[in-house]
Coordinates of C-alpha atoms in Angstrom, one line a residue:
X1 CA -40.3 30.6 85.0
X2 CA -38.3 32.8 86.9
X3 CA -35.8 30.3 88.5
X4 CA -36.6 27.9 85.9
X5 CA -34.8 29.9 82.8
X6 CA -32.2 31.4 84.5
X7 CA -31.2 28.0 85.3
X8 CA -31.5 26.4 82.8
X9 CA -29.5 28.7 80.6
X10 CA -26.5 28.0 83.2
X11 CA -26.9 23.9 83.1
X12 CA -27.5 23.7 79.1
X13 CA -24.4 25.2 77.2
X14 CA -24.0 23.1 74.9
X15 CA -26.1 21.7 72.4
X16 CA -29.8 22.6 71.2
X17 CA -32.5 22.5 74.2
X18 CA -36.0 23.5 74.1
X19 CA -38.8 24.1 76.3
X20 CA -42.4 24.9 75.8
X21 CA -43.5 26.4 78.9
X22 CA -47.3 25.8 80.1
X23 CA -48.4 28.7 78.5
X24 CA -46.9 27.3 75.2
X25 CA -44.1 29.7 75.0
X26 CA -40.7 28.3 73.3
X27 CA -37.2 29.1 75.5
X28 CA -34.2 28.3 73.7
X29 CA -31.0 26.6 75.4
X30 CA -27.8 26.1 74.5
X31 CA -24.8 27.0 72.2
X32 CA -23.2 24.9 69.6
X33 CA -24.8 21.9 68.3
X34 CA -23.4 18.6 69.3
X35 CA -22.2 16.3 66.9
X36 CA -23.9 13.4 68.1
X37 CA -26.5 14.6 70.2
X38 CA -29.7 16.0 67.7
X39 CA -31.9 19.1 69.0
X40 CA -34.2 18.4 71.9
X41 CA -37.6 20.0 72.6
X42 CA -39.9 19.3 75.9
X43 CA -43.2 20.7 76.3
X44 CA -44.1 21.3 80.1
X45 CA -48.3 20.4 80.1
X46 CA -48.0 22.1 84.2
X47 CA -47.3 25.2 85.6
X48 CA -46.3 23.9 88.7
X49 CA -42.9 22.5 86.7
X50 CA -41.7 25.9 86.0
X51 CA -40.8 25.8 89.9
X52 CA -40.4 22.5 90.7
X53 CA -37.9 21.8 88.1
X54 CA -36.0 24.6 89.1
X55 CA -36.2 23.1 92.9
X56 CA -36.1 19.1 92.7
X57 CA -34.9 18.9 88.6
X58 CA -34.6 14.8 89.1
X59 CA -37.5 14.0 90.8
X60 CA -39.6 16.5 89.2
X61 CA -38.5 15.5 85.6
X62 CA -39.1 11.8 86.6
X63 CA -42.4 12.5 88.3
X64 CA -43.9 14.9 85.4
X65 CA -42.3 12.2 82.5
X66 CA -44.1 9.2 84.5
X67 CA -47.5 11.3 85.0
X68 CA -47.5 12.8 81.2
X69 CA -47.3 16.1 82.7
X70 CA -44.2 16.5 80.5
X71 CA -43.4 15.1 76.9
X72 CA -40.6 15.1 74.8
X73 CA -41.7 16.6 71.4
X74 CA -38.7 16.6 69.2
X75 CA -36.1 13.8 69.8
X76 CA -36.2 11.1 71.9
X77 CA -36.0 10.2 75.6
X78 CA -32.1 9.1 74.7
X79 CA -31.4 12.0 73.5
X80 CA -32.6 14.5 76.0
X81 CA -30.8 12.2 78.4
X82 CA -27.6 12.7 76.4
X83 CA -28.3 16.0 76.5
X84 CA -28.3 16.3 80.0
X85 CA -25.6 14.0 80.5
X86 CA -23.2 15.7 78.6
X87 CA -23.6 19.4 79.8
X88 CA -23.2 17.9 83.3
X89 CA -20.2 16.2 82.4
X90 CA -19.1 19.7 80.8
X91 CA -20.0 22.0 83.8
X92 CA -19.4 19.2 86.8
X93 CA -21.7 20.4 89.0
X94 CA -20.4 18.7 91.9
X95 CA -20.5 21.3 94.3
X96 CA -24.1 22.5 93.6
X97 CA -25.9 23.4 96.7
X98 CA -28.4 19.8 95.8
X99 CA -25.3 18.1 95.6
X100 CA -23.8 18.9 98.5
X101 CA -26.5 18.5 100.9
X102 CA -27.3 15.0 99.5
X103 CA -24.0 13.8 100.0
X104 CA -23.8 15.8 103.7
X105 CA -27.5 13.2 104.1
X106 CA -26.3 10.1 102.3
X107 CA -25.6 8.0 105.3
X108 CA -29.4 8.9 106.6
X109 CA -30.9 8.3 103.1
X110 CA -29.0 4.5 103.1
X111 CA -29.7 3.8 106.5
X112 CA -30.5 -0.3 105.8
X113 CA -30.9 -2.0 109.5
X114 CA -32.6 -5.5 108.8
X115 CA -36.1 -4.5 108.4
X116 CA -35.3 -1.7 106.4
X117 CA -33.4 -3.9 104.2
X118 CA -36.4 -6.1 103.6
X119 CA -38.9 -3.4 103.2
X120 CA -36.4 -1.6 100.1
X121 CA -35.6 -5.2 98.7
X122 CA -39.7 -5.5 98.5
X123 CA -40.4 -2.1 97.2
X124 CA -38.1 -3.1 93.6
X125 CA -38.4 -7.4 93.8
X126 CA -41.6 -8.0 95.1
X127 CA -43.2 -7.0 91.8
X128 CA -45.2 -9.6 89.6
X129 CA -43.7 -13.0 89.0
X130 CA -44.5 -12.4 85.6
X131 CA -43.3 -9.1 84.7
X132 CA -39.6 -10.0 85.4
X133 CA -39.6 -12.9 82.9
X134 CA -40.8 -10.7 80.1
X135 CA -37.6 -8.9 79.8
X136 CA -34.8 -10.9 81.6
X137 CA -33.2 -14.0 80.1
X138 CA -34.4 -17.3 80.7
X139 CA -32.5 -17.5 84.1
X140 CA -33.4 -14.1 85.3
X141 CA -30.2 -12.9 85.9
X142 CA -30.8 -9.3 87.3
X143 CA -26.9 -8.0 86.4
X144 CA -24.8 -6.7 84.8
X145 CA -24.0 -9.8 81.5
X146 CA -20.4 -10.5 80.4
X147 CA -20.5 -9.6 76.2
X148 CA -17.0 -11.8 75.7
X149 CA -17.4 -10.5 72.1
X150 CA -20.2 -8.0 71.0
X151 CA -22.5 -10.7 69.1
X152 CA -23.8 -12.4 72.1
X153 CA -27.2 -12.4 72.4
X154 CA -28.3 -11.9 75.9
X155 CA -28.7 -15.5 77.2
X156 CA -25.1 -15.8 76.1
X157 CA -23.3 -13.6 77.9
X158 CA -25.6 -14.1 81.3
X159 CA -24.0 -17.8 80.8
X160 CA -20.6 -15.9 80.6
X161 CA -21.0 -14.3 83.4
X162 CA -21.4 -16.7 85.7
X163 CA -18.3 -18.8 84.2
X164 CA -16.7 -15.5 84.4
X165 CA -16.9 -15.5 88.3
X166 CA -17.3 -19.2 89.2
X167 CA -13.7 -19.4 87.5
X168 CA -12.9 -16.9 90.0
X169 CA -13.8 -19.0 93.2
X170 CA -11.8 -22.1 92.7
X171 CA -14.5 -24.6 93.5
X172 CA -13.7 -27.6 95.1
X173 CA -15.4 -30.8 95.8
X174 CA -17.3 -31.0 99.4
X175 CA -17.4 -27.1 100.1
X176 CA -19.7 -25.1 101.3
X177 CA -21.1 -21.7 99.4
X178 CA -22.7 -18.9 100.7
X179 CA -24.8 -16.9 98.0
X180 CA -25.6 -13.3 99.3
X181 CA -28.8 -11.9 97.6
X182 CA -29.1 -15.0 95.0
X183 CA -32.4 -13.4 93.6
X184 CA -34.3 -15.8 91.7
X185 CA -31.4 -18.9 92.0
X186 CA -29.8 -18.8 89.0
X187 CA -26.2 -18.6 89.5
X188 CA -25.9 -20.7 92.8
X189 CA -27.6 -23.7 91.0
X190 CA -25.1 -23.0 88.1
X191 CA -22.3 -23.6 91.0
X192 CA -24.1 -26.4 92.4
X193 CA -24.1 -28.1 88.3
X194 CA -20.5 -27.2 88.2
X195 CA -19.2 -28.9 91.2
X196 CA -20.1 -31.1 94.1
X197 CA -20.3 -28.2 96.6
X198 CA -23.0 -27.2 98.9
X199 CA -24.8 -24.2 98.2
X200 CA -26.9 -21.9 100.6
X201 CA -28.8 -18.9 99.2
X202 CA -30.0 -15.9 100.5
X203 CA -32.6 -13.1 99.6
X204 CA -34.9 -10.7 101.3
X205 CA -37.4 -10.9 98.3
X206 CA -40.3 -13.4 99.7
X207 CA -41.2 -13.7 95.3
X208 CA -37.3 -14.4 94.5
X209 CA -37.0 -16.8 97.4
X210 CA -40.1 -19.2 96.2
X211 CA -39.0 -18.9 92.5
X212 CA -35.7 -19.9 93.4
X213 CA -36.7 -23.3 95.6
X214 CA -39.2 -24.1 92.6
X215 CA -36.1 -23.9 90.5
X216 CA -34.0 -26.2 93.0
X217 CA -37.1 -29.2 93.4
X218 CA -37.5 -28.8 89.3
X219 CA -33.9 -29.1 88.6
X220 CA -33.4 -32.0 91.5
X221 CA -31.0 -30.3 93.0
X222 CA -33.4 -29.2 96.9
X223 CA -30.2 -31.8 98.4
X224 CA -27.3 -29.2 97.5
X225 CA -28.8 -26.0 96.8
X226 CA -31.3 -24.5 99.8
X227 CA -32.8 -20.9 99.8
X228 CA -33.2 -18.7 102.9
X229 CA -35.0 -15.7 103.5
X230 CA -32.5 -13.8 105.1
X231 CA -30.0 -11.0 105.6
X232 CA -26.2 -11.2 105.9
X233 CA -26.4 -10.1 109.2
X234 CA -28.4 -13.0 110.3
X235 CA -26.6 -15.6 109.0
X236 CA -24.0 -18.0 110.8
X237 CA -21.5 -20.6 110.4
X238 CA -18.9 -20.8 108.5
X239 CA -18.2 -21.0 103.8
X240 CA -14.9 -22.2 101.9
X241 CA -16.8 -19.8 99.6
X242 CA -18.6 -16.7 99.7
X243 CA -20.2 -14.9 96.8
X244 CA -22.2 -11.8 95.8
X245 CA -23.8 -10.1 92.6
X246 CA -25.5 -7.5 92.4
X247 CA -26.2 -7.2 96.5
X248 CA -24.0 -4.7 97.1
X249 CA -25.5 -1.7 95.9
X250 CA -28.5 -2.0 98.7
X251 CA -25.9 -2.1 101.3
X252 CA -25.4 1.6 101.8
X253 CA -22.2 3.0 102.4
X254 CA -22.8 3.0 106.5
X255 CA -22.7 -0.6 106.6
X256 CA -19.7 -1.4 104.5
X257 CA -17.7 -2.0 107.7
X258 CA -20.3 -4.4 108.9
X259 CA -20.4 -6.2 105.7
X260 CA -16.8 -7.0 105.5
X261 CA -16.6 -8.0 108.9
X262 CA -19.2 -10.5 108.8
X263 CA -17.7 -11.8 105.8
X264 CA -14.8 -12.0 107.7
X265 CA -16.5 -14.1 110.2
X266 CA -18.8 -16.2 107.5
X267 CA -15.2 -17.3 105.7
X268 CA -13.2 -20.3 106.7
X269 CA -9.1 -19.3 107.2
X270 CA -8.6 -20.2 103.8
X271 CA -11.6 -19.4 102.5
X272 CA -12.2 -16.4 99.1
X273 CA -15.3 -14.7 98.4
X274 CA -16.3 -13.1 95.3
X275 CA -18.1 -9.4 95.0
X276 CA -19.9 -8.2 91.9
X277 CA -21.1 -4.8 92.3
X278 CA -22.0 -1.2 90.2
X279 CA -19.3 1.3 90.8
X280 CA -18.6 4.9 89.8
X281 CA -15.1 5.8 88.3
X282 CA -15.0 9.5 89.6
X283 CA -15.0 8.8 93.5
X284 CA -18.1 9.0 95.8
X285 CA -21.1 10.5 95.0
X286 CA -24.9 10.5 95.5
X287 CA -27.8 8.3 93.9
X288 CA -30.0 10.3 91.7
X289 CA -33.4 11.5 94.1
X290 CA -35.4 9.8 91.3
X291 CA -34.1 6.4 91.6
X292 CA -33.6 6.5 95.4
X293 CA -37.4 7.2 95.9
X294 CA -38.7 4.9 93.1
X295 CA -36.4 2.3 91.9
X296 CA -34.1 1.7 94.8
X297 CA -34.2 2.9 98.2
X298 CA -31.4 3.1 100.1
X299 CA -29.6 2.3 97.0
X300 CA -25.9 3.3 96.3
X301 CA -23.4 2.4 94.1
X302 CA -20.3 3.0 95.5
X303 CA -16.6 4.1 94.5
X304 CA -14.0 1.5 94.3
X305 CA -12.0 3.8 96.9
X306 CA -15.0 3.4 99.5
X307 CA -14.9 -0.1 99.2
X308 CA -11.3 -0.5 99.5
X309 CA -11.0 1.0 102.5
X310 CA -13.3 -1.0 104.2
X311 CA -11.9 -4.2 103.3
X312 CA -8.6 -3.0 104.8
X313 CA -10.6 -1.6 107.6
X314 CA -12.2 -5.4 108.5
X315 CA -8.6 -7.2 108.1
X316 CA -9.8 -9.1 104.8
X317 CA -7.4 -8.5 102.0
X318 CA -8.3 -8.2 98.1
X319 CA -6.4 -10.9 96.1
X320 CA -8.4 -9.7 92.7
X321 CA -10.1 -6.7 90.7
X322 CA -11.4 -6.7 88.0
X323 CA -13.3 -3.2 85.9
X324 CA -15.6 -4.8 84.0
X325 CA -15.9 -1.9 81.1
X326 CA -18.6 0.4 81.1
X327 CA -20.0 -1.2 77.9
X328 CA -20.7 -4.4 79.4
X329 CA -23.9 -3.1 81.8
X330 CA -24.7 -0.7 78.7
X331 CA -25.4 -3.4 76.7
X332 CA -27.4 -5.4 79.0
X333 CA -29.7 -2.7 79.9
X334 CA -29.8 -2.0 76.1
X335 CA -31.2 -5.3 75.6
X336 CA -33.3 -5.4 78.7
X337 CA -34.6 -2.0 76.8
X338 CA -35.8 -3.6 73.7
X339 CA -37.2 -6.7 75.4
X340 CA -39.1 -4.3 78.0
X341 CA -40.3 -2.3 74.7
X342 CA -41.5 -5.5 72.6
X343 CA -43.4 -6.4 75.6
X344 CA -44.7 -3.1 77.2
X345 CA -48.4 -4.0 76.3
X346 CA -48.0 -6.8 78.7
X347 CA -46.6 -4.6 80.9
X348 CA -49.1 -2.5 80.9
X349 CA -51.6 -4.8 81.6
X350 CA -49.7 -6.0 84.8
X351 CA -49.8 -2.4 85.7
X352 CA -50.2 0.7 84.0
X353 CA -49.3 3.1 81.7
X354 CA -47.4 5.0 84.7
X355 CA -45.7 2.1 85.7
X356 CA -44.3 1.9 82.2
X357 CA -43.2 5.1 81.5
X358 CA -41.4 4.8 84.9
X359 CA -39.0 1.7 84.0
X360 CA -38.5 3.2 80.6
X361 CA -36.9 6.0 82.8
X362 CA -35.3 4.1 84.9
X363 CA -33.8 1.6 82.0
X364 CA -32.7 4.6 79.1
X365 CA -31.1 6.6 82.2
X366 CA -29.3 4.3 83.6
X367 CA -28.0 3.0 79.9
X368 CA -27.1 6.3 79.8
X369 CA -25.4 6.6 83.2
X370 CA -22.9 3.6 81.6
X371 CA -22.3 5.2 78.7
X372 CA -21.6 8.9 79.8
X373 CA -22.1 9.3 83.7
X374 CA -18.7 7.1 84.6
X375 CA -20.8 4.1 86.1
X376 CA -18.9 0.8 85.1
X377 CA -19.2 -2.7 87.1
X378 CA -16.1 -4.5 89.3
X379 CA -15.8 -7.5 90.3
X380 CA -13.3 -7.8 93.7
X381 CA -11.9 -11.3 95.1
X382 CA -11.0 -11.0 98.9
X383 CA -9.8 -13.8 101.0
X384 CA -8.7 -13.4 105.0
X385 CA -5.1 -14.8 104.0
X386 CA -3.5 -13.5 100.7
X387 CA -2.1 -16.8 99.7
X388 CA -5.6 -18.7 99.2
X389 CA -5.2 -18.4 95.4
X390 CA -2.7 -18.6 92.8
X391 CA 0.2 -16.4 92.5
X392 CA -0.8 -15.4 88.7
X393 CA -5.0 -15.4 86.9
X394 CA -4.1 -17.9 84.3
X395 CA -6.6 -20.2 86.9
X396 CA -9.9 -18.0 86.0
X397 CA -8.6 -18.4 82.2
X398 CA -8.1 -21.9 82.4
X399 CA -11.7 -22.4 84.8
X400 CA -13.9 -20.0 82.1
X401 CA -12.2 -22.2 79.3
X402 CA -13.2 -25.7 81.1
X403 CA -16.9 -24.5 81.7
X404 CA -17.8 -22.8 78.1
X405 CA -19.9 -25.4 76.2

């Protein structure tokens, strides 16, 4: 415990932390009780954590809560994380040594050439048909929902997000659309029941991709709607219409430039495209080592400021954006949550017990990363000519209004 409790008493200042070491000894953390946030205690179960936590705090904290190796004895997993969260937010470790060498690597650690791509799109989407559906609504949309008013239920506002950003890309009669990363088809057969368009979709998930043309020949739509296993960077001709949700995060920030500029090249002169993405409100940053290694490889979600400057960058110009507030992706992880919880037995059986404990992780934290880490969503409109779209947004008002039931 050496570098473990000196540590420890410099990250947790505020609030009531406290550990059980392996050898069942209590170390207390903290100063002043948080208002909100009730006492914690963890038990550590191997001595092998009183180092590594000390060394590799995410990964070792997600590995040993995965493995059993440590438990969370009083409270719950929320509040620890809200623990956490809100000492970091207090101290802004920023510039800690981890930090800093991370970011110095981040270009390596998102390094996504095509096969790359295809291999990290596997690693999260290639799981079982089956376990998806048990926790995402009935059209699988894997993104953050659109909670017009706080009583939605989760198939609601799913359906209000995508009249939230088909109102956004003026669809006309005869065009052609370009889905980036459509996952399992939901939103570009929603375009294709909204309007006589032409609709090509594209994943790198071989599972997403089949689901997705099932979808198309069951809904009779195979004759406007086609799905493509393939990356942006393999795709040519030319849209009136480009979208994106939830693609961008797998780009990695090495490849924005290439990712405008072959938007650039996909859209026609008076062409817009449409980009729904995670951000983080306090500039650039890191992903957490836990996620990158097992939820999202060569994941990132990037700054609004990083993206900005490589649209300029490429020649494209934004015509609209749009901070979808933090609460929106909060919520819809909340509910995600409870589904995943009603249904972990299933899970389990699809898995294990592990596998479990590792999305309960991955879905409380990042909750918790909307609610107190500055994540929020944005949704960006870019066009290669600036006068494409209407000089005011009462257009997406008037669109969302003509497509809810």
């Amino acid at each position: 415990m050496l570098l473990f409790v000196p540590l420890m008493r410099h990250l947790v200042r505020h609030g009531r932390l406290t550990v059980i070491d392996a050898s069942g000894r209590p170390h207390i953390f903290g100063g002043t009780l948080l208002p909100d946030i009730p006492p914690v205690t963890i038990r550590l179960r191997d001595r092998r954590l009183h180092w590594r936590l000390a060394l590799q705090p995410a990964v070792a904290f997600g590995e040993a809560f995965m493995d059993g190796t440590l438990t969370i004895e009083e409270g719950s997993l929320d509040d620890f994380l809200a623990l956490v969260d809100e000492n970091t937010r207090l101290i802004n470790p920023r510039f800690a040594l981890q930090e800093r060498l991370s970011f110095v690597l981040r270009y390596l650690q998102q390094w996504n050439p095509v096969k790359a791509s295809r291999r990290n799109v596997a690693h999260h989407y290639d799981l079982s048909d089956d376990f998806y559906a048990l926790f995402l609504d009935a059209d699988r949309q894997y993104s953050c929902a659109y909670f017009a008013n706080p009583e939605m239920t989760l198939e609601e506002a799913q359906t209000a997000k995508k009249q939230h950003i088909i109102s956004k890309l003026l669809l006309r009669s005869g065009q052609k659309v370009l889905d980036i990363g459509c996952g399992w088809g939901g939103l570009a057969l929603s375009i294709a029941r909204h309007a006589d368009v032409e609709v090509t979709g594209i994943t790198l998930s071989e599972h997403q991709l089949a689901i997705a043309r099932q979808r198309a020949e069951e809904a009779q739509l195979s004759h406007r709607v086609k799905f493509m296993l393939a990356d942006y960077r393999q795709i040519s001709g030319q849209f009136d219409r480009i979208v994106s949700v939830g693609m961008f995060e797998h780009v990695g920030v090495g490849q924005y430039g290439t990712f405008f500029r072959r938007a650039g090249d996909l859209l026609t002169d008076k062409g817009i495209a449409l980009l729904h993405s995670i951000g983080r409100s306090y500039g650039s940053g890191v992903t957490n080592a836990w996620i990158r290694k097992y939820i999202f490889p060569g994941g990132y979600c990037p700054a609004l400021s990083e993206v900005t400057s490589a649209i300029e960058k490429s020649g494209l110009v934004a015509t609209d954006i749009e901070i979808l507030r933090p609460t929106h992706y909060a919520e819809t992880l909340r509910h995600w949550r409870n589904r995943f919880n009603e249904q972990r037995a299933k899970v389990a059986a699809i898995y294990d017990e592990r596998f479990c404990r590792m999305w309960e992780l991955y879905l409380a934290g990042s909750e918790s990363a909307f609610r107190r880490q500055g994540l929020m969503t944005w949704q960006m409109q870019f066009s290669r000519q600036p006068f494409v779209v209407p000089a005011t947004r009462d257009y997406m008002v008037t669109g969302e209004t003509e497509l809810s039931p």
